[in-house]
CSV table of N, CA and C in Angstrom, one decimal:
chain,number,residue,atom,x,y,z
A,674,MET,N,-30.8,24.1,19.8
A,674,MET,CA,-30.2,23.4,18.7
A,674,MET,C,-28.7,23.5,18.8
A,675,THR,N,-28.0,22.3,18.8
A,675,THR,CA,-26.6,22.3,18.9
A,675,THR,C,-25.9,22.5,17.6
A,676,GLN,N,-24.8,23.2,17.6
A,676,GLN,CA,-24.0,23.4,16.4
A,676,GLN,C,-23.0,22.3,16.1
A,677,ALA,N,-22.8,21.9,14.9
A,677,ALA,CA,-21.9,20.8,14.6
A,677,ALA,C,-20.5,21.3,15.0
A,678,PRO,N,-19.6,20.4,15.4
A,678,PRO,CA,-18.2,20.8,15.7
A,678,PRO,C,-17.6,21.3,14.5
A,679,PRO,N,-16.6,22.3,14.6
A,679,PRO,CA,-16.0,22.9,13.4
A,679,PRO,C,-15.3,21.8,12.5
A,680,THR,N,-14.7,20.8,13.1
A,680,THR,CA,-14.1,19.8,12.2
A,680,THR,C,-15.1,19.1,11.4
A,681,ALA,N,-16.3,18.8,11.9
A,681,ALA,CA,-17.3,18.1,11.2
A,681,ALA,C,-17.8,19.0,10.0
A,682,THR,N,-17.9,20.3,10.3
A,682,THR,CA,-18.3,21.2,9.3
A,682,THR,C,-17.3,21.3,8.2
A,683,TYR,N,-16.0,21.3,8.5
A,683,TYR,CA,-14.9,21.4,7.6
A,683,TYR,C,-15.0,20.2,6.6
A,684,PHE,N,-15.1,19.0,7.2
A,684,PHE,CA,-15.2,17.8,6.4
A,684,PHE,C,-16.5,17.7,5.6
A,685,GLN,N,-17.5,18.2,6.1
A,685,GLN,CA,-18.8,18.3,5.3
A,685,GLN,C,-18.6,19.1,4.1
A,686,HIS,N,-17.9,20.3,4.2
A,686,HIS,CA,-17.7,21.1,3.0
A,686,HIS,C,-16.8,20.4,2.0
A,687,LEU,N,-15.8,19.7,2.5
A,687,LEU,CA,-15.0,18.9,1.6
A,687,LEU,C,-15.8,17.8,0.8
A,688,ALA,N,-16.7,17.2,1.6
A,688,ALA,CA,-17.6,16.1,1.0
A,688,ALA,C,-18.4,16.7,-0.1
A,689,GLU,N,-18.7,18.0,0.0
A,689,GLU,CA,-19.5,18.7,-1.0
A,689,GLU,C,-18.7,19.3,-2.1
A,690,GLY,N,-17.3,19.1,-2.0
A,690,GLY,CA,-16.4,19.5,-3.1
A,690,GLY,C,-16.0,21.0,-2.9
A,691,ARG,N,-16.1,21.5,-1.6
A,691,ARG,CA,-15.7,22.9,-1.4
A,691,ARG,C,-14.6,22.9,-0.3
A,692,PHE,N,-13.5,23.6,-0.6
A,692,PHE,CA,-12.4,23.9,0.3
A,692,PHE,C,-12.8,25.2,1.1
A,693,MET,N,-13.1,25.1,2.3
A,693,MET,CA,-13.5,26.2,3.1
A,693,MET,C,-12.7,26.2,4.4
A,694,ILE,N,-12.3,27.4,4.8
A,694,ILE,CA,-11.6,27.6,6.1
A,694,ILE,C,-12.4,28.8,6.8
A,695,GLN,N,-12.0,29.0,8.1
A,695,GLN,CA,-12.7,30.0,8.9
A,695,GLN,C,-12.0,31.4,8.8
A,696,ARG,N,-12.8,32.4,9.0
A,696,ARG,CA,-12.3,33.8,9.0
A,696,ARG,C,-13.1,34.6,10.0
A,697,SER,N,-12.5,35.5,10.7
A,697,SER,CA,-13.3,36.4,11.6
A,697,SER,C,-13.5,37.7,10.9
A,698,PRO,N,-14.8,38.0,10.7
A,698,PRO,CA,-15.1,39.3,10.0
A,698,PRO,C,-14.7,40.5,10.8
A,699,SER,N,-14.7,40.4,12.1
A,699,SER,CA,-14.4,41.5,13.0
A,699,SER,C,-12.9,41.8,13.0
A,700,THR,N,-12.0,40.8,12.9
A,700,THR,CA,-10.6,41.0,13.0
A,700,THR,C,-9.9,40.8,11.6
A,701,GLY,N,-10.5,40.0,10.7
A,701,GLY,CA,-9.9,39.7,9.5
A,701,GLY,C,-9.0,38.5,9.6
A,702,GLU,N,-8.9,37.9,10.7
A,702,GLU,CA,-8.0,36.7,11.0
A,702,GLU,C,-8.5,35.5,10.3
A,703,TRP,N,-7.7,34.8,9.5
A,703,TRP,CA,-8.0,33.5,8.9
A,703,TRP,C,-7.5,32.4,9.8
A,704,VAL,N,-8.3,31.4,9.9
A,704,VAL,CA,-8.1,30.3,10.9
A,704,VAL,C,-8.1,28.9,10.2
A,705,PHE,N,-7.0,28.2,10.5
A,705,PHE,CA,-7.0,26.7,10.2
A,705,PHE,C,-6.1,26.1,11.2
A,706,TYR,N,-6.5,25.2,11.8
A,706,TYR,CA,-7.4,24.1,11.8
A,706,TYR,C,-8.7,24.6,12.4
A,707,PRO,N,-9.9,24.0,12.0
A,707,PRO,CA,-11.1,24.5,12.4
A,707,PRO,C,-11.3,24.5,14.0
A,708,ARG,N,-11.8,25.6,14.5
A,708,ARG,CA,-12.0,25.7,15.9
A,708,ARG,C,-13.1,26.7,16.2
A,709,MET,N,-13.4,26.8,17.5
A,709,MET,CA,-14.5,27.7,17.9
A,709,MET,C,-14.1,29.2,18.1
A,710,VAL,N,-12.8,29.4,18.4
A,710,VAL,CA,-12.3,30.7,18.7
A,710,VAL,C,-11.0,30.9,18.0
A,711,ALA,N,-10.8,32.1,17.4
A,711,ALA,CA,-9.5,32.4,16.7
A,711,ALA,C,-8.4,32.3,17.7
A,712,PRO,N,-7.3,31.7,17.3
A,712,PRO,CA,-6.2,31.5,18.3
A,712,PRO,C,-5.4,32.8,18.6
A,713,VAL,N,-5.3,33.7,17.7
A,713,VAL,CA,-4.5,34.9,17.9
A,713,VAL,C,-5.3,36.0,18.6
A,714,SER,N,-6.5,36.3,18.1
A,714,SER,CA,-7.3,37.4,18.6
A,714,SER,C,-8.3,37.0,19.6
A,715,GLY,N,-8.7,35.7,19.7
A,715,GLY,CA,-9.7,35.3,20.6
A,715,GLY,C,-11.1,35.5,20.0
A,716,ALA,N,-11.2,36.0,18.8
A,716,ALA,CA,-12.5,36.3,18.2
A,716,ALA,C,-13.4,35.0,18.1
A,717,ASN,N,-14.7,35.2,18.4
A,717,ASN,CA,-15.6,34.0,18.3
A,717,ASN,C,-16.6,34.2,17.3
A,718,ASP,N,-16.4,35.1,16.3
A,718,ASP,CA,-17.4,35.3,15.2
A,718,ASP,C,-16.9,34.6,13.9
A,719,LEU,N,-16.3,33.4,14.0
A,719,LEU,CA,-15.7,32.8,12.9
A,719,LEU,C,-16.8,32.3,11.9
A,720,GLU,N,-16.6,32.6,10.6
A,720,GLU,CA,-17.5,32.1,9.5
A,720,GLU,C,-16.7,31.3,8.5
A,721,TRP,N,-17.3,30.5,7.7
A,721,TRP,CA,-16.7,29.7,6.7
A,721,TRP,C,-16.6,30.5,5.4
A,722,VAL,N,-15.3,30.5,4.9
A,722,VAL,CA,-15.0,31.3,3.7
A,722,VAL,C,-14.1,30.5,2.8
A,723,GLU,N,-14.3,30.6,1.5
A,723,GLU,CA,-13.5,29.9,0.5
A,723,GLU,C,-12.2,30.6,0.3
A,724,PRO,N,-11.0,30.0,0.6
A,724,PRO,CA,-9.8,30.7,0.4
A,724,PRO,C,-9.4,30.6,-1.1
A,725,SER,N,-8.4,31.3,-1.5
A,725,SER,CA,-8.0,31.3,-2.9
A,725,SER,C,-7.5,29.9,-3.4
A,726,GLY,N,-7.1,29.1,-2.4
A,726,GLY,CA,-6.5,27.8,-2.7
A,726,GLY,C,-5.1,27.8,-3.1
A,727,LEU,N,-4.5,29.0,-3.1
A,727,LEU,CA,-3.1,29.1,-3.5
A,727,LEU,C,-2.2,29.2,-2.2
A,728,GLY,N,-1.0,28.8,-2.3
A,728,GLY,CA,-0.1,28.8,-1.2
A,728,GLY,C,1.3,28.6,-1.6
A,729,THR,N,2.2,28.5,-0.6
A,729,THR,CA,3.6,28.3,-0.8
A,729,THR,C,4.1,27.2,0.2
A,730,VAL,N,4.9,26.3,-0.3
A,730,VAL,CA,5.4,25.2,0.5
A,730,VAL,C,6.4,25.9,1.6
A,731,TYR,N,6.0,25.7,2.8
A,731,TYR,CA,6.8,26.3,3.9
A,731,TYR,C,7.8,25.4,4.5
A,732,ALA,N,7.5,24.1,4.5
A,732,ALA,CA,8.4,23.1,4.9
A,732,ALA,C,8.0,21.8,4.2
A,733,VAL,N,9.0,20.9,4.0
A,733,VAL,CA,8.7,19.6,3.4
A,733,VAL,C,9.6,18.5,3.8
A,734,THR,N,9.1,17.3,3.9
A,734,THR,CA,9.9,16.1,4.1
A,734,THR,C,9.4,15.0,3.2
A,735,VAL,N,10.1,14.0,3.0
A,735,VAL,CA,9.7,12.9,2.2
A,735,VAL,C,9.6,11.6,3.0
A,736,LYS,N,8.4,11.0,2.9
A,736,LYS,CA,8.2,9.7,3.6
A,736,LYS,C,8.6,8.6,2.6
A,737,ARG,N,9.7,8.0,2.9
A,737,ARG,CA,10.2,7.0,2.0
A,737,ARG,C,9.4,5.7,2.1
A,738,ALA,N,9.1,5.1,1.0
A,738,ALA,CA,8.3,3.8,1.0
A,738,ALA,C,9.2,2.7,0.3
A,739,LYS,N,8.8,1.5,0.7
A,739,LYS,CA,9.5,0.3,0.1
A,739,LYS,C,9.0,0.1,-1.3
A,740,PRO,N,9.9,0.1,-2.3
A,740,PRO,CA,9.4,-0.1,-3.7
A,740,PRO,C,8.6,-1.4,-3.7
A,741,PRO,N,7.6,-1.4,-4.6
A,741,PRO,CA,7.3,-0.5,-5.6
A,741,PRO,C,6.4,0.7,-5.2
A,742,ALA,N,6.0,0.8,-3.9
A,742,ALA,CA,5.2,1.9,-3.5
A,742,ALA,C,6.0,3.3,-3.7
A,743,PRO,N,5.3,4.3,-4.1
A,743,PRO,CA,6.0,5.6,-4.3
A,743,PRO,C,6.3,6.3,-3.0
A,744,ASN,N,7.3,7.1,-3.0
A,744,ASN,CA,7.6,8.0,-1.9
A,744,ASN,C,6.5,9.1,-1.8
A,745,VAL,N,6.3,9.7,-0.7
A,745,VAL,CA,5.2,10.7,-0.5
A,745,VAL,C,5.8,11.9,0.2
A,746,SER,N,5.5,13.1,-0.4
A,746,SER,CA,5.9,14.3,0.2
A,746,SER,C,4.9,14.7,1.3
A,747,ILE,N,5.4,15.1,2.4
A,747,ILE,CA,4.6,15.7,3.5
A,747,ILE,C,5.0,17.1,3.7
A,748,ALA,N,4.1,18.0,3.4
A,748,ALA,CA,4.5,19.4,3.4
A,748,ALA,C,3.6,20.3,4.3
A,749,ILE,N,4.2,21.3,4.8
A,749,ILE,CA,3.4,22.4,5.5
A,749,ILE,C,3.3,23.5,4.4
A,750,VAL,N,2.0,23.8,4.1
A,750,VAL,CA,1.7,24.8,3.0
A,750,VAL,C,1.2,26.0,3.7
A,751,GLU,N,1.8,27.2,3.5
A,751,GLU,CA,1.3,28.4,4.0
A,751,GLU,C,0.3,29.0,2.9
A,752,LEU,N,-1.0,29.0,3.2
A,752,LEU,CA,-2.0,29.6,2.3
A,752,LEU,C,-1.7,31.1,2.1
A,753,ASP,N,-2.1,31.6,1.0
A,753,ASP,CA,-1.9,33.0,0.7
A,753,ASP,C,-2.6,33.9,1.8
A,754,GLU,N,-3.7,33.3,2.4
A,754,GLU,CA,-4.4,34.0,3.4
A,754,GLU,C,-3.7,34.0,4.7
A,755,GLY,N,-2.7,33.2,4.9
A,755,GLY,CA,-1.9,33.2,6.2
A,755,GLY,C,-1.8,31.9,6.9
A,756,PRO,N,-2.9,31.2,7.1
A,756,PRO,CA,-2.8,29.9,7.9
A,756,PRO,C,-1.9,28.9,7.2
A,757,ARG,N,-1.3,28.0,8.0
A,757,ARG,CA,-0.5,26.9,7.4
A,757,ARG,C,-1.3,25.6,7.7
A,758,MET,N,-1.1,24.7,6.7
A,758,MET,CA,-1.8,23.4,6.9
A,758,MET,C,-0.8,22.3,6.4
A,759,MET,N,-0.9,21.1,7.0
A,759,MET,CA,-0.1,20.0,6.6
A,759,MET,C,-0.9,19.2,5.6
A,760,SER,N,-0.2,18.8,4.5
A,760,SER,CA,-0.8,18.0,3.5
A,760,SER,C,0.3,17.3,2.7
A,761,HIS,N,-0.1,16.9,1.5
A,761,HIS,CA,0.8,16.3,0.5
A,761,HIS,C,0.9,17.2,-0.7
A,762,VAL,N,2.0,17.2,-1.5
A,762,VAL,CA,2.1,17.8,-2.8
A,762,VAL,C,2.1,16.6,-3.8
A,763,GLN,N,1.1,16.6,-4.7
A,763,GLN,CA,1.0,15.6,-5.7
A,763,GLN,C,1.3,16.1,-7.0
A,764,GLY,N,1.4,15.2,-8.0
A,764,GLY,CA,1.6,15.7,-9.4
A,764,GLY,C,3.1,15.8,-9.8
A,765,ILE,N,4.0,15.6,-8.9
A,765,ILE,CA,5.4,15.6,-9.1
A,765,ILE,C,6.0,14.5,-8.2
A,766,GLU,N,7.2,14.1,-8.5
A,766,GLU,CA,7.9,13.2,-7.6
A,766,GLU,C,8.1,13.9,-6.2
A,767,ALA,N,8.0,13.1,-5.2
A,767,ALA,CA,8.1,13.6,-3.8
A,767,ALA,C,9.5,14.4,-3.6
A,768,ASP,N,10.6,13.9,-4.2
A,768,ASP,CA,11.9,14.5,-4.1
A,768,ASP,C,12.0,15.8,-4.8
A,769,GLN,N,11.0,16.2,-5.6
A,769,GLN,CA,11.0,17.4,-6.4
A,769,GLN,C,10.3,18.6,-5.7
A,770,VAL,N,9.6,18.3,-4.6
A,770,VAL,CA,8.9,19.4,-3.9
A,770,VAL,C,9.9,20.2,-3.1
A,771,ARG,N,9.9,21.5,-3.2
A,771,ARG,CA,10.8,22.4,-2.6
A,771,ARG,C,10.2,23.5,-1.8
A,772,ILE,N,10.9,23.9,-0.7
A,772,ILE,CA,10.4,25.1,0.0
A,772,ILE,C,10.4,26.3,-0.9
A,773,GLY,N,9.3,27.0,-0.8
A,773,GLY,CA,9.1,28.2,-1.6
A,773,GLY,C,8.3,27.9,-2.9
A,774,MET,N,8.0,26.7,-3.2
A,774,MET,CA,7.3,26.3,-4.4
A,774,MET,C,5.8,26.8,-4.3
A,775,ARG,N,5.3,27.3,-5.3
A,775,ARG,CA,3.9,27.8,-5.3
A,775,ARG,C,3.0,26.6,-5.7
A,776,VAL,N,1.9,26.4,-4.9
A,776,VAL,CA,1.0,25.3,-5.1
A,776,VAL,C,-0.4,25.8,-5.1
A,777,ARG,N,-1.3,24.9,-5.6
A,777,ARG,CA,-2.7,25.1,-5.6
A,777,ARG,C,-3.4,23.9,-5.0
A,778,ALA,N,-4.5,24.2,-4.2
A,778,ALA,CA,-5.2,23.1,-3.5
A,778,ALA,C,-6.1,22.4,-4.4
A,779,ARG,N,-6.3,21.1,-4.1
A,779,ARG,CA,-7.2,20.3,-4.8
A,779,ARG,C,-7.9,19.3,-3.8
A,780,ILE,N,-9.1,19.0,-4.0
A,780,ILE,CA,-9.8,18.0,-3.1
A,780,ILE,C,-9.8,16.7,-3.8
A,781,VAL,N,-9.3,15.6,-3.0
A,781,VAL,CA,-9.2,14.3,-3.5
A,781,VAL,C,-9.8,13.3,-2.5
A,782,ASP,N,-10.0,12.1,-2.9
A,782,ASP,CA,-10.4,11.0,-2.0
A,782,ASP,C,-9.3,10.7,-1.0
A,783,GLY,N,-9.6,10.6,0.2
A,783,GLY,CA,-8.7,10.2,1.3
A,783,GLY,C,-9.1,8.8,1.7
A,784,LEU,N,-8.7,8.5,2.9
A,784,LEU,CA,-9.0,7.2,3.5
A,784,LEU,C,-10.5,7.2,4.0
A,785,ASP,N,-11.0,6.0,4.1
A,785,ASP,CA,-12.4,5.8,4.6
A,785,ASP,C,-13.4,6.6,3.9
A,786,ASP,N,-13.3,6.8,2.6
A,786,ASP,CA,-14.3,7.6,1.8
A,786,ASP,C,-14.4,9.0,2.2
A,787,ASN,N,-13.4,9.6,2.9
A,787,ASN,CA,-13.4,11.0,3.3
A,787,ASN,C,-12.6,11.8,2.2
A,788,LYS,N,-13.0,13.0,2.0
A,788,LYS,CA,-12.3,13.9,1.1
A,788,LYS,C,-11.2,14.6,1.9
A,789,ILE,N,-10.1,14.9,1.2
A,789,ILE,CA,-9.0,15.7,1.8
A,789,ILE,C,-8.5,16.7,0.9
A,790,VAL,N,-7.7,17.7,1.4
A,790,VAL,CA,-7.1,18.7,0.6
A,790,VAL,C,-5.6,18.3,0.4
A,791,VAL,N,-5.2,18.3,-0.9
A,791,VAL,CA,-3.8,18.1,-1.3
A,791,VAL,C,-3.4,19.3,-2.1
A,792,PHE,N,-2.2,19.3,-2.5
A,792,PHE,CA,-1.7,20.5,-3.3
A,792,PHE,C,-0.9,19.9,-4.5
A,793,GLU,N,-0.9,20.7,-5.5
A,793,GLU,CA,-0.1,20.4,-6.7
A,793,GLU,C,0.6,21.6,-7.1
A,794,PRO,N,1.7,21.5,-7.8
A,794,PRO,CA,2.5,22.7,-8.2
A,794,PRO,C,1.5,23.6,-9.0
A,795,GLU,N,1.6,24.9,-8.8
A,795,GLU,CA,0.7,25.8,-9.4
A,795,GLU,C,0.8,25.8,-10.9
A,796,ALA,N,2.0,25.6,-11.4
A,796,ALA,CA,2.2,25.5,-12.9
A,796,ALA,C,1.5,24.3,-13.5
A,797,ALA,N,1.3,23.2,-12.7
A,797,ALA,CA,0.7,22.0,-13.3
A,797,ALA,C,-0.9,22.1,-13.2
A,798,ALA,N,-1.4,23.1,-12.5
A,798,ALA,CA,-2.8,23.2,-12.3
A,798,ALA,C,-3.5,23.8,-13.6
């Protein structure tokens, strides 16, 4: 029996309404983007675990759109568990997103009927 690729498993969890990332029980290393082997330790015992969903904006830029389309924030969020992921911060104007801002994950509809993880300011959650 072949195992589903890690990215397919990640998106299947999102489709079920669950934000899950990988963690190695032997090393404690948290992993994102989904993969077969942990990048730092080389551990291959990765399991799917639900993170807290909390994080901090590590870096941010604004993708400017031609009005009336809204500008979009593109952020690198460092999860409290350690991994960083690229996403959007929603719920506030794109120009208001700041490095160091505390955020909370939320699953929303993305393109092509796929679910994606976005973030919103923790205070707004």
